[in-house]
mmCIF file of C-alpha atoms in Angstrom:
data_model
loop_
_atom_site.group_PDB
_atom_site.id
_atom_site.type_symbol
_atom_site.label_atom_id
_atom_site.label_comp_id
_atom_site.label_asym_id
_atom_site.label_seq_id
_atom_site.Cartn_x
_atom_site.Cartn_y
_atom_site.Cartn_z
ATOM 1 C CA MET A 635 -12.148 -3.690 37.479
ATOM 2 C CA ASN A 636 -8.392 -3.942 37.992
ATOM 3 C CA GLU A 637 -5.166 -2.834 36.367
ATOM 4 C CA ASN A 638 -4.991 -6.052 34.340
ATOM 5 C CA THR A 639 -7.926 -4.779 32.278
ATOM 6 C CA ARG A 640 -6.061 -1.625 31.223
ATOM 7 C CA PRO A 641 -5.934 -1.586 27.396
ATOM 8 C CA ARG A 642 -2.807 -0.649 25.478
ATOM 9 C CA ILE A 643 -2.827 2.908 24.120
ATOM 10 C CA VAL A 644 -2.158 3.330 20.411
ATOM 11 C CA GLY A 645 -1.162 6.799 19.229
ATOM 12 C CA HIS A 646 -3.229 7.484 16.106
ATOM 13 C CA ARG A 647 -0.794 8.827 13.488
ATOM 14 C CA GLY A 648 1.521 9.428 16.417
ATOM 15 C CA ALA A 649 0.246 12.135 18.742
ATOM 16 C CA MET A 650 -1.801 13.994 16.141
ATOM 17 C CA ALA A 651 -3.676 16.097 18.681
ATOM 18 C CA HIS A 652 -0.344 17.667 19.649
ATOM 19 C CA ARG A 653 1.921 17.502 16.592
ATOM 20 C CA PRO A 654 1.360 17.400 12.813
ATOM 21 C CA GLU A 655 0.089 13.892 12.100
ATOM 22 C CA ASN A 656 2.280 11.162 10.646
ATOM 23 C CA THR A 657 5.509 13.089 11.118
ATOM 24 C CA LEU A 658 8.615 11.863 12.913
ATOM 25 C CA GLU A 659 7.996 14.532 15.548
ATOM 26 C CA SER A 660 4.474 13.184 16.106
ATOM 27 C CA TYR A 661 5.875 9.683 16.629
ATOM 28 C CA ARG A 662 8.618 10.987 18.918
ATOM 29 C CA TYR A 663 6.111 12.812 21.088
ATOM 30 C CA ALA A 664 3.785 9.802 21.187
ATOM 31 C CA GLU A 665 6.657 7.730 22.539
ATOM 32 C CA GLU A 666 7.426 10.473 25.062
ATOM 33 C CA LEU A 667 3.807 10.249 26.222
ATOM 34 C CA GLY A 668 4.283 6.537 26.812
ATOM 35 C CA VAL A 669 2.114 4.928 24.115
ATOM 36 C CA ALA A 670 2.363 1.165 23.704
ATOM 37 C CA GLU A 671 1.984 1.433 19.937
ATOM 38 C CA ILE A 672 1.952 3.970 17.122
ATOM 39 C CA GLU A 673 -0.394 3.778 14.148
ATOM 40 C CA LEU A 674 0.749 5.119 10.777
ATOM 41 C CA ASP A 675 -0.385 4.943 7.141
ATOM 42 C CA ILE A 676 1.660 3.842 4.130
ATOM 43 C CA ARG A 677 1.410 4.640 0.429
ATOM 44 C CA LEU A 678 3.590 4.176 -2.648
ATOM 45 C CA SER A 679 5.198 7.067 -4.529
ATOM 46 C CA ALA A 680 5.365 7.236 -8.313
ATOM 47 C CA ASP A 681 9.019 6.189 -8.168
ATOM 48 C CA GLY A 682 8.456 3.230 -5.855
ATOM 49 C CA HIS A 683 9.192 4.591 -2.384
ATOM 50 C CA VAL A 684 7.055 3.702 0.661
ATOM 51 C CA PHE A 685 6.030 6.941 2.350
ATOM 52 C CA ILE A 686 3.651 7.839 5.145
ATOM 53 C CA LEU A 687 0.481 9.838 4.604
ATOM 54 C CA HIS A 688 -3.138 9.170 5.500
ATOM 55 C CA ASP A 689 -4.998 10.910 2.679
ATOM 56 C CA ALA A 690 -4.749 10.474 -1.086
ATOM 57 C CA THR A 691 -3.917 14.195 -1.376
ATOM 58 C CA ILE A 692 -1.973 16.626 0.806
ATOM 59 C CA ASP A 693 -4.794 19.179 0.977
ATOM 60 C CA ARG A 694 -5.962 18.501 4.545
ATOM 61 C CA VAL A 695 -2.543 18.152 6.157
ATOM 62 C CA ALA A 696 -0.439 20.749 4.331
ATOM 63 C CA PRO A 697 -1.139 24.319 5.492
ATOM 64 C CA VAL A 698 -0.187 25.579 2.013
ATOM 65 C CA PRO A 699 -0.652 22.775 -0.551
ATOM 66 C CA GLY A 700 0.082 25.153 -3.426
ATOM 67 C CA SER A 701 0.325 23.630 -6.890
ATOM 68 C CA LEU A 702 -0.056 20.122 -5.444
ATOM 69 C CA SER A 703 -3.577 20.810 -4.212
ATOM 70 C CA GLY A 704 -5.892 18.038 -5.332
ATOM 71 C CA VAL A 705 -3.085 15.976 -6.832
ATOM 72 C CA ASP A 706 -3.157 12.235 -6.118
ATOM 73 C CA VAL A 707 -0.010 11.597 -4.083
ATOM 74 C CA SER A 708 0.570 8.264 -5.839
ATOM 75 C CA THR A 709 1.496 10.277 -8.948
ATOM 76 C CA LEU A 710 4.233 12.197 -7.101
ATOM 77 C CA THR A 711 7.879 11.221 -6.711
ATOM 78 C CA LEU A 712 9.530 11.055 -3.326
ATOM 79 C CA GLU A 713 11.432 14.237 -4.163
ATOM 80 C CA GLN A 714 8.152 16.057 -4.787
ATOM 81 C CA LEU A 715 6.689 14.691 -1.564
ATOM 82 C CA ARG A 716 9.783 15.824 0.325
ATOM 83 C CA GLY A 717 8.936 19.391 -0.642
ATOM 84 C CA VAL A 718 5.617 19.332 1.227
ATOM 85 C CA ASP A 719 5.526 21.199 4.547
ATOM 86 C CA LEU A 720 3.079 19.556 6.957
ATOM 87 C CA GLY A 721 3.414 22.413 9.420
ATOM 88 C CA GLU A 722 6.134 23.353 11.917
ATOM 89 C CA TRP A 723 8.636 22.704 9.093
ATOM 90 C CA LEU A 724 7.933 18.982 9.294
ATOM 91 C CA GLY A 725 7.851 16.809 6.200
ATOM 92 C CA ILE A 726 6.490 13.515 4.924
ATOM 93 C CA PRO A 727 8.635 10.612 6.179
ATOM 94 C CA THR A 728 9.321 7.244 4.597
ATOM 95 C CA LEU A 729 8.504 3.966 6.290
ATOM 96 C CA THR A 730 12.216 3.270 6.741
ATOM 97 C CA GLU A 731 12.711 6.611 8.489
ATOM 98 C CA ALA A 732 9.782 5.926 10.817
ATOM 99 C CA LEU A 733 11.181 2.517 11.734
ATOM 100 C CA ASP A 734 14.618 3.998 12.356
ATOM 101 C CA ALA A 735 13.210 6.825 14.494
ATOM 102 C CA THR A 736 11.007 4.706 16.808
ATOM 103 C CA THR A 737 11.320 1.903 19.341
ATOM 104 C CA THR A 738 7.678 1.256 20.190
ATOM 105 C CA SER A 739 5.332 -1.188 18.471
ATOM 106 C CA ILE A 740 3.839 0.042 15.191
ATOM 107 C CA GLN A 741 0.598 -0.625 13.377
ATOM 108 C CA ILE A 742 1.308 -0.131 9.673
ATOM 109 C CA GLU A 743 -1.974 0.631 7.963
ATOM 110 C CA ILE A 744 -2.041 -0.159 4.252
ATOM 111 C CA LYS A 745 -3.913 2.701 2.586
ATOM 112 C CA ASP A 746 -3.196 1.581 -0.987
ATOM 113 C CA PRO A 747 -2.737 -2.140 -1.759
ATOM 114 C CA ARG A 748 -0.148 -1.261 -4.412
ATOM 115 C CA VAL A 749 2.293 -0.465 -1.613
ATOM 116 C CA VAL A 750 2.363 -3.989 -0.161
ATOM 117 C CA PRO A 751 5.186 -5.536 -2.252
ATOM 118 C CA ALA A 752 7.532 -2.617 -1.599
ATOM 119 C CA ALA A 753 6.649 -2.505 2.107
ATOM 120 C CA ALA A 754 7.125 -6.265 2.439
ATOM 121 C CA ALA A 755 10.576 -5.984 0.840
ATOM 122 C CA ILE A 756 11.572 -3.345 3.404
ATOM 123 C CA LEU A 757 10.286 -5.350 6.356
ATOM 124 C CA ASN A 758 11.683 -8.666 5.173
ATOM 125 C CA ALA A 759 15.115 -7.022 5.266
ATOM 126 C CA ARG A 760 14.587 -5.840 8.861
ATOM 127 C CA PRO A 761 14.082 -8.987 10.981
ATOM 128 C CA GLN A 762 15.048 -7.020 14.081
ATOM 129 C CA ASP A 763 11.755 -5.111 13.804
ATOM 130 C CA HIS A 764 9.370 -8.010 13.178
ATOM 131 C CA GLY A 765 8.382 -8.412 16.826
ATOM 132 C CA ARG A 766 7.048 -4.875 17.083
ATOM 133 C CA LEU A 767 5.080 -4.612 13.838
ATOM 134 C CA GLN A 768 1.565 -5.317 12.640
ATOM 135 C CA PHE A 769 0.058 -4.778 9.202
ATOM 136 C CA THR A 770 -3.486 -3.388 9.311
ATOM 137 C CA SER A 771 -6.038 -2.454 6.673
ATOM 138 C CA PHE A 772 -9.706 -2.020 5.870
ATOM 139 C CA ASN A 773 -8.850 -3.792 2.618
ATOM 140 C CA HIS A 774 -9.112 -7.577 2.830
ATOM 141 C CA GLU A 775 -7.087 -8.204 -0.322
ATOM 142 C CA ALA A 776 -4.257 -6.002 0.958
ATOM 143 C CA LEU A 777 -4.001 -8.190 4.062
ATOM 144 C CA VAL A 778 -4.021 -11.357 1.964
ATOM 145 C CA GLN A 779 -1.141 -9.871 -0.040
ATOM 146 C CA ALA A 780 0.713 -9.032 3.172
ATOM 147 C CA LYS A 781 0.158 -12.566 4.475
ATOM 148 C CA ASN A 782 1.663 -14.028 1.314
ATOM 149 C CA LEU A 783 4.614 -11.640 0.984
ATOM 150 C CA CYS A 784 5.475 -11.035 4.640
ATOM 151 C CA PRO A 785 3.848 -13.823 6.682
ATOM 152 C CA GLN A 786 5.969 -13.232 9.776
ATOM 153 C CA ILE A 787 4.297 -9.862 10.422
ATOM 154 C CA PRO A 788 0.890 -10.290 12.129
ATOM 155 C CA ARG A 789 -2.161 -8.648 10.630
ATOM 156 C CA GLY A 790 -5.144 -6.672 11.898
ATOM 157 C CA PHE A 791 -8.448 -6.267 10.044
ATOM 158 C CA ILE A 792 -10.002 -2.812 10.506
ATOM 159 C CA LEU A 793 -13.781 -2.510 10.592
ATOM 160 C CA GLY A 794 -15.307 0.939 10.063
ATOM 161 C CA GLY A 795 -18.505 2.445 11.419
ATOM 162 C CA THR A 796 -20.796 0.114 9.478
ATOM 163 C CA THR A 797 -22.152 -2.972 11.254
ATOM 164 C CA ALA A 798 -22.339 -5.042 8.042
ATOM 165 C CA LEU A 799 -19.659 -7.492 9.173
ATOM 166 C CA THR A 800 -20.301 -7.439 12.922
ATOM 167 C CA GLU A 801 -23.876 -8.487 12.162
ATOM 168 C CA ASP A 802 -22.866 -11.051 9.506
ATOM 169 C CA LEU A 803 -20.502 -13.262 11.462
ATOM 170 C CA ASP A 804 -20.197 -15.945 8.803
ATOM 171 C CA SER A 805 -18.822 -13.374 6.359
ATOM 172 C CA LEU A 806 -16.580 -11.791 8.991
ATOM 173 C CA PHE A 807 -14.934 -15.032 10.029
ATOM 174 C CA ALA A 808 -14.571 -16.223 6.438
ATOM 175 C CA LEU A 809 -12.566 -13.049 5.711
ATOM 176 C CA LEU A 810 -10.498 -13.421 8.879
ATOM 177 C CA GLU A 811 -9.658 -17.014 8.016
ATOM 178 C CA ASP A 812 -8.603 -15.942 4.525
ATOM 179 C CA ASN A 813 -6.469 -12.931 5.494
ATOM 180 C CA GLY A 814 -5.070 -14.541 8.630
ATOM 181 C CA ALA A 815 -5.613 -11.508 10.843
ATOM 182 C CA ALA A 816 -5.080 -12.041 14.570
ATOM 183 C CA PHE A 817 -6.427 -8.619 15.532
ATOM 184 C CA VAL A 818 -9.787 -7.028 14.728
ATOM 185 C CA HIS A 819 -9.863 -3.249 15.049
ATOM 186 C CA LEU A 820 -13.465 -2.268 15.749
ATOM 187 C CA ASN A 821 -14.854 1.197 15.212
ATOM 188 C CA VAL A 822 -16.842 2.172 18.310
ATOM 189 C CA ASP A 823 -20.008 2.347 16.200
ATOM 190 C CA ALA A 824 -19.513 -1.185 14.820
ATOM 191 C CA VAL A 825 -19.394 -2.962 18.177
ATOM 192 C CA ARG A 826 -21.989 -5.709 18.575
ATOM 193 C CA ASP A 827 -22.022 -7.966 21.632
ATOM 194 C CA ALA A 828 -22.463 -11.219 19.707
ATOM 195 C CA ALA A 829 -19.522 -10.411 17.437
ATOM 196 C CA VAL A 830 -17.271 -9.463 20.361
ATOM 197 C CA GLN A 831 -18.138 -12.626 22.267
ATOM 198 C CA GLU A 832 -17.411 -14.782 19.227
ATOM 199 C CA LEU A 833 -14.135 -12.963 18.541
ATOM 200 C CA HIS A 834 -12.957 -13.737 22.063
ATOM 201 C CA ARG A 835 -14.204 -17.317 21.862
ATOM 202 C CA ARG A 836 -12.192 -17.909 18.689
ATOM 203 C CA GLY A 837 -9.054 -16.294 20.096
ATOM 204 C CA TYR A 838 -9.039 -12.987 18.206
ATOM 205 C CA LEU A 839 -7.886 -9.793 19.915
ATOM 206 C CA PRO A 840 -10.406 -6.949 19.499
ATOM 207 C CA THR A 841 -9.247 -3.359 19.717
ATOM 208 C CA LEU A 842 -11.347 -0.199 19.733
ATOM 209 C CA TRP A 843 -11.045 3.036 17.768
ATOM 210 C CA PRO A 844 -11.317 5.977 17.994
ATOM 211 C CA LEU A 845 -11.084 6.677 21.722
ATOM 212 C CA ARG A 846 -12.738 10.069 22.273
ATOM 213 C CA GLY A 847 -13.583 10.180 25.977
ATOM 214 C CA PRO A 848 -14.476 8.233 29.142
ATOM 215 C CA ASP A 849 -17.590 6.723 27.544
ATOM 216 C CA ASP A 850 -15.418 5.045 24.923
ATOM 217 C CA VAL A 851 -13.106 3.770 27.683
ATOM 218 C CA LEU A 852 -16.120 2.129 29.334
ATOM 219 C CA LYS A 853 -17.013 0.514 26.017
ATOM 220 C CA ALA A 854 -13.434 -0.690 25.565
ATOM 221 C CA LEU A 855 -13.396 -2.257 29.017
ATOM 222 C CA ALA A 856 -16.812 -3.817 28.467
ATOM 223 C CA ILE A 857 -15.640 -5.629 25.329
ATOM 224 C CA GLY A 858 -12.259 -6.597 26.769
ATOM 225 C CA ALA A 859 -10.386 -4.519 24.217
ATOM 226 C CA HIS A 860 -6.723 -5.426 23.816
ATOM 227 C CA ALA A 861 -5.936 -1.830 22.806
ATOM 228 C CA VAL A 862 -7.512 1.553 22.108
ATOM 229 C CA CYS A 863 -6.467 4.000 19.402
ATOM 230 C CA ALA A 864 -6.547 7.714 20.247
ATOM 231 C CA ASP A 865 -5.687 10.998 18.526
ATOM 232 C CA ASP A 866 -4.658 12.329 21.940
ATOM 233 C CA PRO A 867 -2.654 9.713 23.877
ATOM 234 C CA ALA A 868 -2.194 12.028 26.863
ATOM 235 C CA ALA A 869 -5.957 12.463 27.222
ATOM 236 C CA ALA A 870 -6.457 8.731 26.681
ATOM 237 C CA LYS A 871 -4.193 7.968 29.631
ATOM 238 C CA ARG A 872 -6.216 10.363 31.818
ATOM 239 C CA TRP A 873 -9.563 8.928 30.695
ATOM 240 C CA ILE A 874 -8.466 5.352 31.337
ATOM 241 C CA ALA A 875 -7.082 6.226 34.779
ATOM 242 C CA GLN A 876 -10.273 8.141 35.590
ATOM 243 C CA VAL A 877 -12.554 5.266 34.633
ATOM 244 C CA LEU A 878 -10.458 2.598 36.348
ATOM 245 C CA ALA A 879 -10.363 4.681 39.525
ATOM 246 C CA ALA A 880 -14.144 5.112 39.461
ATOM 247 C CA THR A 881 -14.807 1.429 38.835
ATOM 248 C CA THR A 882 -12.391 0.155 41.501
ATOM 249 C CA SER A 883 -13.357 2.589 44.270
#
C-alpha cells in the first residue's frame, strides 16, 4: 500500500465531533484540520431560502428547542430559523453563507427535493464555485432534478445501510444512468465486492461512509475508495496514517 491509495477525507457536516454540526464554525474547523471536502445538508424554508440543517426538526441539534420542538423546519421562515441556537451561540447558516465562508470542496446533500430549484438558482449564479461542488442525495428524483436544472455540478448517489441496490446491479446502474451520478457514496454496511468491482469497471468513483475507525479505513482501501466521510476528520487522518504505516512497513 502506498500514499497514492490515501482516500480524500470528507468532514461530515463539517467537523461535527468537535463543533456544532452544520455551522460555519464547524466548516471553518474542518478546513483547519485539512479536510479535502465538507459535507452539508440543504433544505428550503417556508419563505424560499436555502438553509443548512440535517434533520426535519431542530430537536436533536438545538440544546433548547423551546416552542419549535417537533416543528417541521420547512414550515419556518428564515427569520425564525435564525433564532435557533445550535450551541456555542452558533446559528443555522444559509447555503450562500456556507459557500462564502469556505474554500474547500463541498458535497451538498439534498435532504428535501423541494429545495433543488432554489439551490440550482444560487449555484448557477456562482460559476466560480462550480469546480468545487457536488450534489448528493439518497433521493434519485432529487438528483435527476439537479441534473436538469444545474447540469454543470456533478452528482453523487448515496446508498444507505441496505444492500438492496448493491445486490441488484441492474437496478443500481439503471438509476445511475438516469440521474447521471459520477460518484456512489456507499455505506460501510452496503459494500458488496461484485458491486464495487462493477462500479470501478464502469468508471464510477465509490466513496465510503461513515468512517469510524481503522477497520473502516481497511475497508475503504480494499474497495479503492475515492474518499471517506467522517464525523471526526482529525481522528480520520490518524486512522488512515496508522493503517498506511502498518501496511507499508
